[in-house]
JSON list of C-alpha atoms in Angstrom, two decimals:
[
{"chain": "A", "resi": 10, "resn": "MET", "atom": "CA", "xyz": [14.23, -102.20, 40.16]},
{"chain": "A", "resi": 11, "resn": "ALA", "atom": "CA", "xyz": [15.91, -104.10, 37.32]},
{"chain": "A", "resi": 12, "resn": "ASP", "atom": "CA", "xyz": [19.65, -104.71, 37.34]},
{"chain": "A", "resi": 13, "resn": "SER", "atom": "CA", "xyz": [20.03, -102.64, 34.19]},
{"chain": "A", "resi": 14, "resn": "ASP", "atom": "CA", "xyz": [18.65, -99.67, 36.12]},
{"chain": "A", "resi": 15, "resn": "THR", "atom": "CA", "xyz": [21.41, -99.91, 38.72]},
{"chain": "A", "resi": 16, "resn": "GLY", "atom": "CA", "xyz": [24.36, -100.70, 36.50]},
{"chain": "A", "resi": 17, "resn": "PRO", "atom": "CA", "xyz": [25.76, -103.70, 34.69]},
{"chain": "A", "resi": 18, "resn": "VAL", "atom": "CA", "xyz": [24.35, -107.12, 35.43]},
{"chain": "A", "resi": 19, "resn": "PRO", "atom": "CA", "xyz": [26.63, -108.94, 37.89]},
{"chain": "A", "resi": 20, "resn": "GLN", "atom": "CA", "xyz": [28.52, -111.72, 36.13]},
{"chain": "A", "resi": 21, "resn": "PRO", "atom": "CA", "xyz": [29.42, -115.15, 37.48]},
{"chain": "A", "resi": 22, "resn": "GLY", "atom": "CA", "xyz": [32.98, -115.44, 38.70]},
{"chain": "A", "resi": 23, "resn": "LEU", "atom": "CA", "xyz": [35.19, -116.91, 41.38]},
{"chain": "A", "resi": 24, "resn": "ASP", "atom": "CA", "xyz": [34.51, -113.88, 43.57]},
{"chain": "A", "resi": 25, "resn": "ARG", "atom": "CA", "xyz": [30.75, -114.50, 43.31]},
{"chain": "A", "resi": 26, "resn": "MET", "atom": "CA", "xyz": [30.73, -118.25, 43.93]},
{"chain": "A", "resi": 27, "resn": "VAL", "atom": "CA", "xyz": [27.98, -119.25, 46.28]},
{"chain": "A", "resi": 28, "resn": "ASP", "atom": "CA", "xyz": [28.70, -121.23, 49.42]},
{"chain": "A", "resi": 29, "resn": "PHE", "atom": "CA", "xyz": [25.87, -123.74, 49.49]},
{"chain": "A", "resi": 30, "resn": "ARG", "atom": "CA", "xyz": [25.71, -123.41, 53.28]},
{"chain": "A", "resi": 31, "resn": "SER", "atom": "CA", "xyz": [25.22, -119.63, 53.07]},
{"chain": "A", "resi": 32, "resn": "GLY", "atom": "CA", "xyz": [21.68, -119.41, 51.78]},
{"chain": "A", "resi": 33, "resn": "PRO", "atom": "CA", "xyz": [18.50, -121.40, 51.40]},
{"chain": "A", "resi": 34, "resn": "VAL", "atom": "CA", "xyz": [17.73, -123.96, 48.73]},
{"chain": "A", "resi": 35, "resn": "LEU", "atom": "CA", "xyz": [14.97, -122.66, 46.45]},
{"chain": "A", "resi": 36, "resn": "ALA", "atom": "CA", "xyz": [12.98, -125.13, 44.36]},
{"chain": "A", "resi": 37, "resn": "ALA", "atom": "CA", "xyz": [10.37, -124.52, 41.68]},
{"chain": "A", "resi": 38, "resn": "VAL", "atom": "CA", "xyz": [7.19, -126.55, 42.14]},
{"chain": "A", "resi": 39, "resn": "VAL", "atom": "CA", "xyz": [4.13, -127.12, 39.98]},
{"chain": "A", "resi": 40, "resn": "PRO", "atom": "CA", "xyz": [0.83, -128.91, 40.64]},
{"chain": "A", "resi": 41, "resn": "ASP", "atom": "CA", "xyz": [1.02, -132.70, 40.29]},
{"chain": "A", "resi": 42, "resn": "GLN", "atom": "CA", "xyz": [4.80, -132.54, 39.97]},
{"chain": "A", "resi": 43, "resn": "ASN", "atom": "CA", "xyz": [6.94, -135.61, 40.31]},
{"chain": "A", "resi": 44, "resn": "PRO", "atom": "CA", "xyz": [7.95, -135.75, 43.99]},
{"chain": "A", "resi": 45, "resn": "LEU", "atom": "CA", "xyz": [11.62, -136.17, 43.01]},
{"chain": "A", "resi": 46, "resn": "VAL", "atom": "CA", "xyz": [11.98, -132.40, 42.72]},
{"chain": "A", "resi": 47, "resn": "VAL", "atom": "CA", "xyz": [10.71, -131.55, 46.21]},
{"chain": "A", "resi": 48, "resn": "VAL", "atom": "CA", "xyz": [12.52, -134.47, 47.85]},
{"chain": "A", "resi": 49, "resn": "THR", "atom": "CA", "xyz": [15.78, -133.60, 46.06]},
{"chain": "A", "resi": 50, "resn": "ALA", "atom": "CA", "xyz": [15.51, -129.97, 47.22]},
{"chain": "A", "resi": 51, "resn": "ALA", "atom": "CA", "xyz": [14.69, -131.04, 50.79]},
{"chain": "A", "resi": 52, "resn": "ARG", "atom": "CA", "xyz": [17.61, -133.48, 50.94]},
{"chain": "A", "resi": 53, "resn": "LEU", "atom": "CA", "xyz": [19.98, -130.91, 49.48]},
{"chain": "A", "resi": 54, "resn": "ALA", "atom": "CA", "xyz": [18.81, -128.34, 52.05]},
{"chain": "A", "resi": 55, "resn": "ALA", "atom": "CA", "xyz": [19.42, -130.82, 54.86]},
{"chain": "A", "resi": 56, "resn": "ALA", "atom": "CA", "xyz": [22.81, -131.81, 53.45]},
{"chain": "A", "resi": 57, "resn": "VAL", "atom": "CA", "xyz": [24.03, -128.20, 53.46]},
{"chain": "A", "resi": 58, "resn": "GLY", "atom": "CA", "xyz": [22.62, -127.45, 56.92]},
{"chain": "A", "resi": 59, "resn": "GLN", "atom": "CA", "xyz": [19.53, -125.47, 55.95]},
{"chain": "A", "resi": 60, "resn": "SER", "atom": "CA", "xyz": [16.57, -126.01, 58.26]},
{"chain": "A", "resi": 61, "resn": "VAL", "atom": "CA", "xyz": [13.91, -124.93, 55.74]},
{"chain": "A", "resi": 62, "resn": "VAL", "atom": "CA", "xyz": [13.53, -125.62, 52.04]},
{"chain": "A", "resi": 63, "resn": "GLN", "atom": "CA", "xyz": [12.01, -122.73, 50.09]},
{"chain": "A", "resi": 64, "resn": "LEU", "atom": "CA", "xyz": [9.49, -123.80, 47.43]},
{"chain": "A", "resi": 65, "resn": "ALA", "atom": "CA", "xyz": [8.03, -121.49, 44.79]},
{"chain": "A", "resi": 66, "resn": "TYR", "atom": "CA", "xyz": [5.18, -121.85, 42.36]},
{"chain": "A", "resi": 67, "resn": "VAL", "atom": "CA", "xyz": [4.93, -119.34, 39.52]},
{"chain": "A", "resi": 68, "resn": "ASP", "atom": "CA", "xyz": [1.38, -118.97, 38.21]},
{"chain": "A", "resi": 69, "resn": "THR", "atom": "CA", "xyz": [1.71, -118.07, 34.53]},
{"chain": "A", "resi": 70, "resn": "SER", "atom": "CA", "xyz": [-2.00, -117.27, 34.28]},
{"chain": "A", "resi": 71, "resn": "ARG", "atom": "CA", "xyz": [-1.39, -114.27, 36.56]},
{"chain": "A", "resi": 72, "resn": "TYR", "atom": "CA", "xyz": [0.92, -111.27, 36.43]},
{"chain": "A", "resi": 73, "resn": "THR", "atom": "CA", "xyz": [2.87, -109.50, 39.13]},
{"chain": "A", "resi": 74, "resn": "VAL", "atom": "CA", "xyz": [1.38, -106.17, 40.16]},
{"chain": "A", "resi": 75, "resn": "GLU", "atom": "CA", "xyz": [3.95, -105.44, 42.84]},
{"chain": "A", "resi": 76, "resn": "GLU", "atom": "CA", "xyz": [7.04, -107.16, 44.27]},
{"chain": "A", "resi": 77, "resn": "PHE", "atom": "CA", "xyz": [7.65, -106.75, 47.99]},
{"chain": "A", "resi": 78, "resn": "PRO", "atom": "CA", "xyz": [11.04, -106.65, 49.75]},
{"chain": "A", "resi": 79, "resn": "ASP", "atom": "CA", "xyz": [10.35, -109.99, 51.50]},
{"chain": "A", "resi": 80, "resn": "GLY", "atom": "CA", "xyz": [9.96, -111.79, 48.14]},
{"chain": "A", "resi": 81, "resn": "SER", "atom": "CA", "xyz": [6.18, -112.00, 48.15]},
{"chain": "A", "resi": 82, "resn": "VAL", "atom": "CA", "xyz": [4.13, -110.46, 45.36]},
{"chain": "A", "resi": 83, "resn": "HIS", "atom": "CA", "xyz": [0.74, -108.92, 44.77]},
{"chain": "A", "resi": 84, "resn": "HIS", "atom": "CA", "xyz": [-0.67, -110.52, 41.64]},
{"chain": "A", "resi": 85, "resn": "ALA", "atom": "CA", "xyz": [-3.73, -110.39, 39.41]},
{"chain": "A", "resi": 86, "resn": "PRO", "atom": "CA", "xyz": [-5.21, -112.63, 36.70]},
{"chain": "A", "resi": 87, "resn": "LEU", "atom": "CA", "xyz": [-4.25, -112.04, 33.07]},
{"chain": "A", "resi": 88, "resn": "SER", "atom": "CA", "xyz": [-7.81, -112.72, 31.95]},
{"chain": "A", "resi": 89, "resn": "PRO", "atom": "CA", "xyz": [-10.56, -110.35, 33.10]},
{"chain": "A", "resi": 90, "resn": "ASP", "atom": "CA", "xyz": [-12.90, -113.37, 33.09]},
{"chain": "A", "resi": 91, "resn": "ALA", "atom": "CA", "xyz": [-10.76, -115.43, 35.45]},
{"chain": "A", "resi": 92, "resn": "ASP", "atom": "CA", "xyz": [-12.01, -116.40, 38.87]},
{"chain": "A", "resi": 93, "resn": "VAL", "atom": "CA", "xyz": [-10.05, -114.00, 41.06]},
{"chain": "A", "resi": 94, "resn": "GLU", "atom": "CA", "xyz": [-9.99, -116.50, 43.94]},
{"chain": "A", "resi": 95, "resn": "ASP", "atom": "CA", "xyz": [-8.89, -119.52, 41.85]},
{"chain": "A", "resi": 96, "resn": "TRP", "atom": "CA", "xyz": [-5.28, -119.07, 42.95]},
{"chain": "A", "resi": 97, "resn": "HIS", "atom": "CA", "xyz": [-6.26, -119.87, 46.55]},
{"chain": "A", "resi": 98, "resn": "ARG", "atom": "CA", "xyz": [-7.41, -123.33, 45.41]},
{"chain": "A", "resi": 99, "resn": "VAL", "atom": "CA", "xyz": [-4.17, -123.90, 43.49]},
{"chain": "A", "resi": 100, "resn": "ARG", "atom": "CA", "xyz": [-2.10, -122.83, 46.51]},
{"chain": "A", "resi": 101, "resn": "ALA", "atom": "CA", "xyz": [-4.07, -125.12, 48.83]},
{"chain": "A", "resi": 102, "resn": "GLU", "atom": "CA", "xyz": [-3.61, -128.07, 46.44]},
{"chain": "A", "resi": 103, "resn": "LEU", "atom": "CA", "xyz": [0.14, -127.40, 46.27]},
{"chain": "A", "resi": 104, "resn": "GLU", "atom": "CA", "xyz": [0.39, -127.19, 50.05]},
{"chain": "A", "resi": 105, "resn": "THR", "atom": "CA", "xyz": [-1.43, -130.52, 50.37]},
{"chain": "A", "resi": 106, "resn": "GLN", "atom": "CA", "xyz": [0.81, -132.20, 47.77]},
{"chain": "A", "resi": 107, "resn": "ILE", "atom": "CA", "xyz": [4.02, -130.87, 49.32]},
{"chain": "A", "resi": 108, "resn": "GLY", "atom": "CA", "xyz": [2.84, -131.80, 52.82]},
{"chain": "A", "resi": 109, "resn": "GLU", "atom": "CA", "xyz": [2.15, -135.37, 51.68]},
{"chain": "A", "resi": 110, "resn": "VAL", "atom": "CA", "xyz": [5.53, -135.68, 49.94]},
{"chain": "A", "resi": 111, "resn": "LEU", "atom": "CA", "xyz": [7.50, -134.35, 52.92]},
{"chain": "A", "resi": 112, "resn": "ALA", "atom": "CA", "xyz": [5.36, -135.97, 55.65]},
{"chain": "A", "resi": 113, "resn": "GLY", "atom": "CA", "xyz": [7.52, -137.71, 58.20]},
{"chain": "A", "resi": 114, "resn": "SER", "atom": "CA", "xyz": [10.77, -136.39, 56.71]},
{"chain": "A", "resi": 115, "resn": "GLY", "atom": "CA", "xyz": [11.32, -133.80, 59.41]},
{"chain": "A", "resi": 116, "resn": "THR", "atom": "CA", "xyz": [11.80, -131.18, 56.70]},
{"chain": "A", "resi": 117, "resn": "SER", "atom": "CA", "xyz": [10.37, -127.71, 57.22]},
{"chain": "A", "resi": 118, "resn": "TRP", "atom": "CA", "xyz": [9.26, -125.84, 54.12]},
{"chain": "A", "resi": 119, "resn": "LYS", "atom": "CA", "xyz": [7.75, -122.59, 52.95]},
{"chain": "A", "resi": 120, "resn": "LEU", "atom": "CA", "xyz": [5.70, -122.12, 49.78]},
{"chain": "A", "resi": 121, "resn": "TRP", "atom": "CA", "xyz": [5.91, -118.87, 47.82]},
{"chain": "A", "resi": 122, "resn": "TYR", "atom": "CA", "xyz": [3.11, -118.13, 45.35]},
{"chain": "A", "resi": 123, "resn": "LEU", "atom": "CA", "xyz": [4.49, -115.99, 42.52]},
{"chain": "A", "resi": 124, "resn": "ALA", "atom": "CA", "xyz": [3.16, -114.84, 39.15]},
{"chain": "A", "resi": 125, "resn": "GLY", "atom": "CA", "xyz": [4.38, -114.10, 35.64]},
{"chain": "A", "resi": 126, "resn": "ARG", "atom": "CA", "xyz": [7.40, -115.54, 33.86]},
{"chain": "A", "resi": 127, "resn": "PRO", "atom": "CA", "xyz": [8.88, -118.42, 35.87]},
{"chain": "A", "resi": 128, "resn": "ASP", "atom": "CA", "xyz": [12.52, -117.55, 35.14]},
{"chain": "A", "resi": 129, "resn": "ARG", "atom": "CA", "xyz": [12.13, -113.92, 36.15]},
{"chain": "A", "resi": 130, "resn": "SER", "atom": "CA", "xyz": [10.01, -114.65, 39.21]},
{"chain": "A", "resi": 131, "resn": "LEU", "atom": "CA", "xyz": [12.37, -117.35, 40.47]},
{"chain": "A", "resi": 132, "resn": "THR", "atom": "CA", "xyz": [15.41, -115.12, 39.87]},
{"chain": "A", "resi": 133, "resn": "HIS", "atom": "CA", "xyz": [13.79, -112.28, 41.82]},
{"chain": "A", "resi": 134, "resn": "LEU", "atom": "CA", "xyz": [12.93, -114.54, 44.76]},
{"chain": "A", "resi": 135, "resn": "ALA", "atom": "CA", "xyz": [16.40, -116.12, 44.72]},
{"chain": "A", "resi": 136, "resn": "ARG", "atom": "CA", "xyz": [17.94, -112.65, 44.96]},
{"chain": "A", "resi": 137, "resn": "VAL", "atom": "CA", "xyz": [15.65, -111.60, 47.81]},
{"chain": "A", "resi": 138, "resn": "LEU", "atom": "CA", "xyz": [16.32, -114.82, 49.75]},
{"chain": "A", "resi": 139, "resn": "ASP", "atom": "CA", "xyz": [19.99, -114.89, 48.74]},
{"chain": "A", "resi": 140, "resn": "ALA", "atom": "CA", "xyz": [19.42, -118.51, 47.75]},
{"chain": "A", "resi": 141, "resn": "SER", "atom": "CA", "xyz": [22.47, -120.69, 47.30]},
{"chain": "A", "resi": 142, "resn": "VAL", "atom": "CA", "xyz": [20.95, -122.82, 44.52]},
{"chain": "A", "resi": 143, "resn": "ILE", "atom": "CA", "xyz": [17.76, -123.12, 42.48]},
{"chain": "A", "resi": 144, "resn": "VAL", "atom": "CA", "xyz": [16.35, -126.62, 42.00]},
{"chain": "A", "resi": 145, "resn": "ILE", "atom": "CA", "xyz": [14.04, -127.23, 39.06]},
{"chain": "A", "resi": 146, "resn": "GLY", "atom": "CA", "xyz": [12.55, -130.33, 37.46]},
{"chain": "A", "resi": 147, "resn": "THR", "atom": "CA", "xyz": [12.72, -131.18, 33.79]},
{"chain": "A", "resi": 148, "resn": "ARG", "atom": "CA", "xyz": [9.64, -131.14, 31.63]},
{"chain": "A", "resi": 149, "resn": "HIS", "atom": "CA", "xyz": [7.94, -134.24, 30.33]},
{"chain": "A", "resi": 150, "resn": "SER", "atom": "CA", "xyz": [8.99, -135.23, 26.83]},
{"chain": "A", "resi": 151, "resn": "ARG", "atom": "CA", "xyz": [5.44, -135.96, 25.74]},
{"chain": "A", "resi": 152, "resn": "GLY", "atom": "CA", "xyz": [3.17, -133.90, 23.53]},
{"chain": "A", "resi": 153, "resn": "GLY", "atom": "CA", "xyz": [4.06, -130.41, 22.43]},
{"chain": "A", "resi": 154, "resn": "HIS", "atom": "CA", "xyz": [6.23, -129.66, 25.43]},
{"chain": "A", "resi": 155, "resn": "ARG", "atom": "CA", "xyz": [9.48, -130.35, 23.58]},
{"chain": "A", "resi": 156, "resn": "PHE", "atom": "CA", "xyz": [8.45, -128.21, 20.61]},
{"chain": "A", "resi": 157, "resn": "GLY", "atom": "CA", "xyz": [7.39, -125.36, 22.91]},
{"chain": "A", "resi": 158, "resn": "GLU", "atom": "CA", "xyz": [10.63, -125.66, 24.82]},
{"chain": "A", "resi": 159, "resn": "LEU", "atom": "CA", "xyz": [12.57, -125.57, 21.54]},
{"chain": "A", "resi": 160, "resn": "LEU", "atom": "CA", "xyz": [10.86, -122.29, 20.63]},
{"chain": "A", "resi": 161, "resn": "GLU", "atom": "CA", "xyz": [10.77, -120.61, 24.05]},
{"chain": "A", "resi": 162, "resn": "GLY", "atom": "CA", "xyz": [13.68, -122.27, 25.79]},
{"chain": "A", "resi": 163, "resn": "SER", "atom": "CA", "xyz": [13.52, -124.10, 29.08]},
{"chain": "A", "resi": 164, "resn": "VAL", "atom": "CA", "xyz": [13.06, -122.38, 32.42]},
{"chain": "A", "resi": 165, "resn": "ALA", "atom": "CA", "xyz": [16.26, -124.08, 33.63]},
{"chain": "A", "resi": 166, "resn": "GLY", "atom": "CA", "xyz": [18.13, -122.75, 30.60]},
{"chain": "A", "resi": 167, "resn": "HIS", "atom": "CA", "xyz": [16.86, -119.23, 31.15]},
{"chain": "A", "resi": 168, "resn": "LEU", "atom": "CA", "xyz": [17.78, -119.41, 34.83]},
{"chain": "A", "resi": 169, "resn": "ALA", "atom": "CA", "xyz": [21.26, -120.68, 34.06]},
{"chain": "A", "resi": 170, "resn": "HIS", "atom": "CA", "xyz": [21.87, -117.77, 31.70]},
{"chain": "A", "resi": 171, "resn": "HIS", "atom": "CA", "xyz": [20.27, -114.90, 33.63]},
{"chain": "A", "resi": 172, "resn": "GLN", "atom": "CA", "xyz": [21.60, -115.10, 37.18]},
{"chain": "A", "resi": 173, "resn": "HIS", "atom": "CA", "xyz": [24.75, -116.24, 38.95]},
{"chain": "A", "resi": 174, "resn": "ARG", "atom": "CA", "xyz": [23.39, -118.97, 41.20]},
{"chain": "A", "resi": 175, "resn": "PRO", "atom": "CA", "xyz": [23.84, -122.63, 40.32]},
{"chain": "A", "resi": 176, "resn": "VAL", "atom": "CA", "xyz": [20.78, -124.34, 38.88]},
{"chain": "A", "resi": 177, "resn": "LEU", "atom": "CA", "xyz": [20.25, -127.99, 39.76]},
{"chain": "A", "resi": 178, "resn": "THR", "atom": "CA", "xyz": [18.04, -129.71, 37.20]},
{"chain": "A", "resi": 179, "resn": "VAL", "atom": "CA", "xyz": [16.29, -132.83, 38.45]},
{"chain": "A", "resi": 180, "resn": "PRO", "atom": "CA", "xyz": [15.38, -135.35, 35.73]},
{"chain": "A", "resi": 181, "resn": "VAL", "atom": "CA", "xyz": [11.82, -136.57, 36.19]},
{"chain": "A", "resi": 182, "resn": "GLU", "atom": "CA", "xyz": [11.71, -138.66, 33.04]},
{"chain": "A", "resi": 183, "resn": "THR", "atom": "CA", "xyz": [14.44, -140.07, 30.83]},
{"chain": "A", "resi": 184, "resn": "ILE", "atom": "CA", "xyz": [14.37, -141.12, 27.22]},
{"chain": "A", "resi": 185, "resn": "ASP", "atom": "CA", "xyz": [16.51, -143.90, 25.82]},
{"chain": "A", "resi": 186, "resn": "TRP", "atom": "CA", "xyz": [18.82, -142.47, 23.17]},
{"chain": "A", "resi": 187, "resn": "LYS", "atom": "CA", "xyz": [17.58, -145.00, 20.64]},
{"chain": "A", "resi": 188, "resn": "ASP", "atom": "CA", "xyz": [14.04, -143.63, 21.08]},
{"chain": "A", "resi": 189, "resn": "TRP", "atom": "CA", "xyz": [15.01, -139.96, 20.99]},
{"chain": "A", "resi": 190, "resn": "ARG", "atom": "CA", "xyz": [13.37, -137.87, 18.30]},
{"chain": "A", "resi": 191, "resn": "THR", "atom": "CA", "xyz": [13.40, -134.20, 17.53]},
{"chain": "A", "resi": 192, "resn": "PRO", "atom": "CA", "xyz": [10.03, -132.39, 17.66]},
{"chain": "A", "resi": 193, "resn": "TRP", "atom": "CA", "xyz": [9.85, -132.36, 13.86]},
{"chain": "A", "resi": 194, "resn": "ARG", "atom": "CA", "xyz": [10.67, -136.10, 13.50]},
{"chain": "A", "resi": 195, "resn": "ARG", "atom": "CA", "xyz": [7.87, -137.99, 15.18]}
]
């Protein structure tokens, strides 16, 4: 049920501040992601006394059919021609990548496979888990990513404006100010 169905959307405030030790650290992951995001989330979880870091991948080629009270979802492909089992391969690849990144760290983790819009899916899971913070990596500055982000907005920006939890953005690539260009000035 959407917040608007139950009353006004809860606003950030001193009375709603999150104690970082009170809930899990939730991090957004994507295939072939820079390991800085997962390692940052794992170290933050350990620093605030959480024994497990919660990791979530949102498959934008699928949509959510049903959300369950535990945070998991039943999902289906957007395209009727899609391989209905392709998501199992993606999940297995993510599990392998995360396992390699966190190997030997002593960090326990759980991967959630979600579908649809990343900001909405991550917000829903954060509410269900009562996460204390959402960790997300920045996008690469190459190609059309910056132009798309300019038009659609960033996932981190949407998260920061549509729920009360803090959003920790992990830079995975920096650009020297002297080299910075807008999408229309290449």
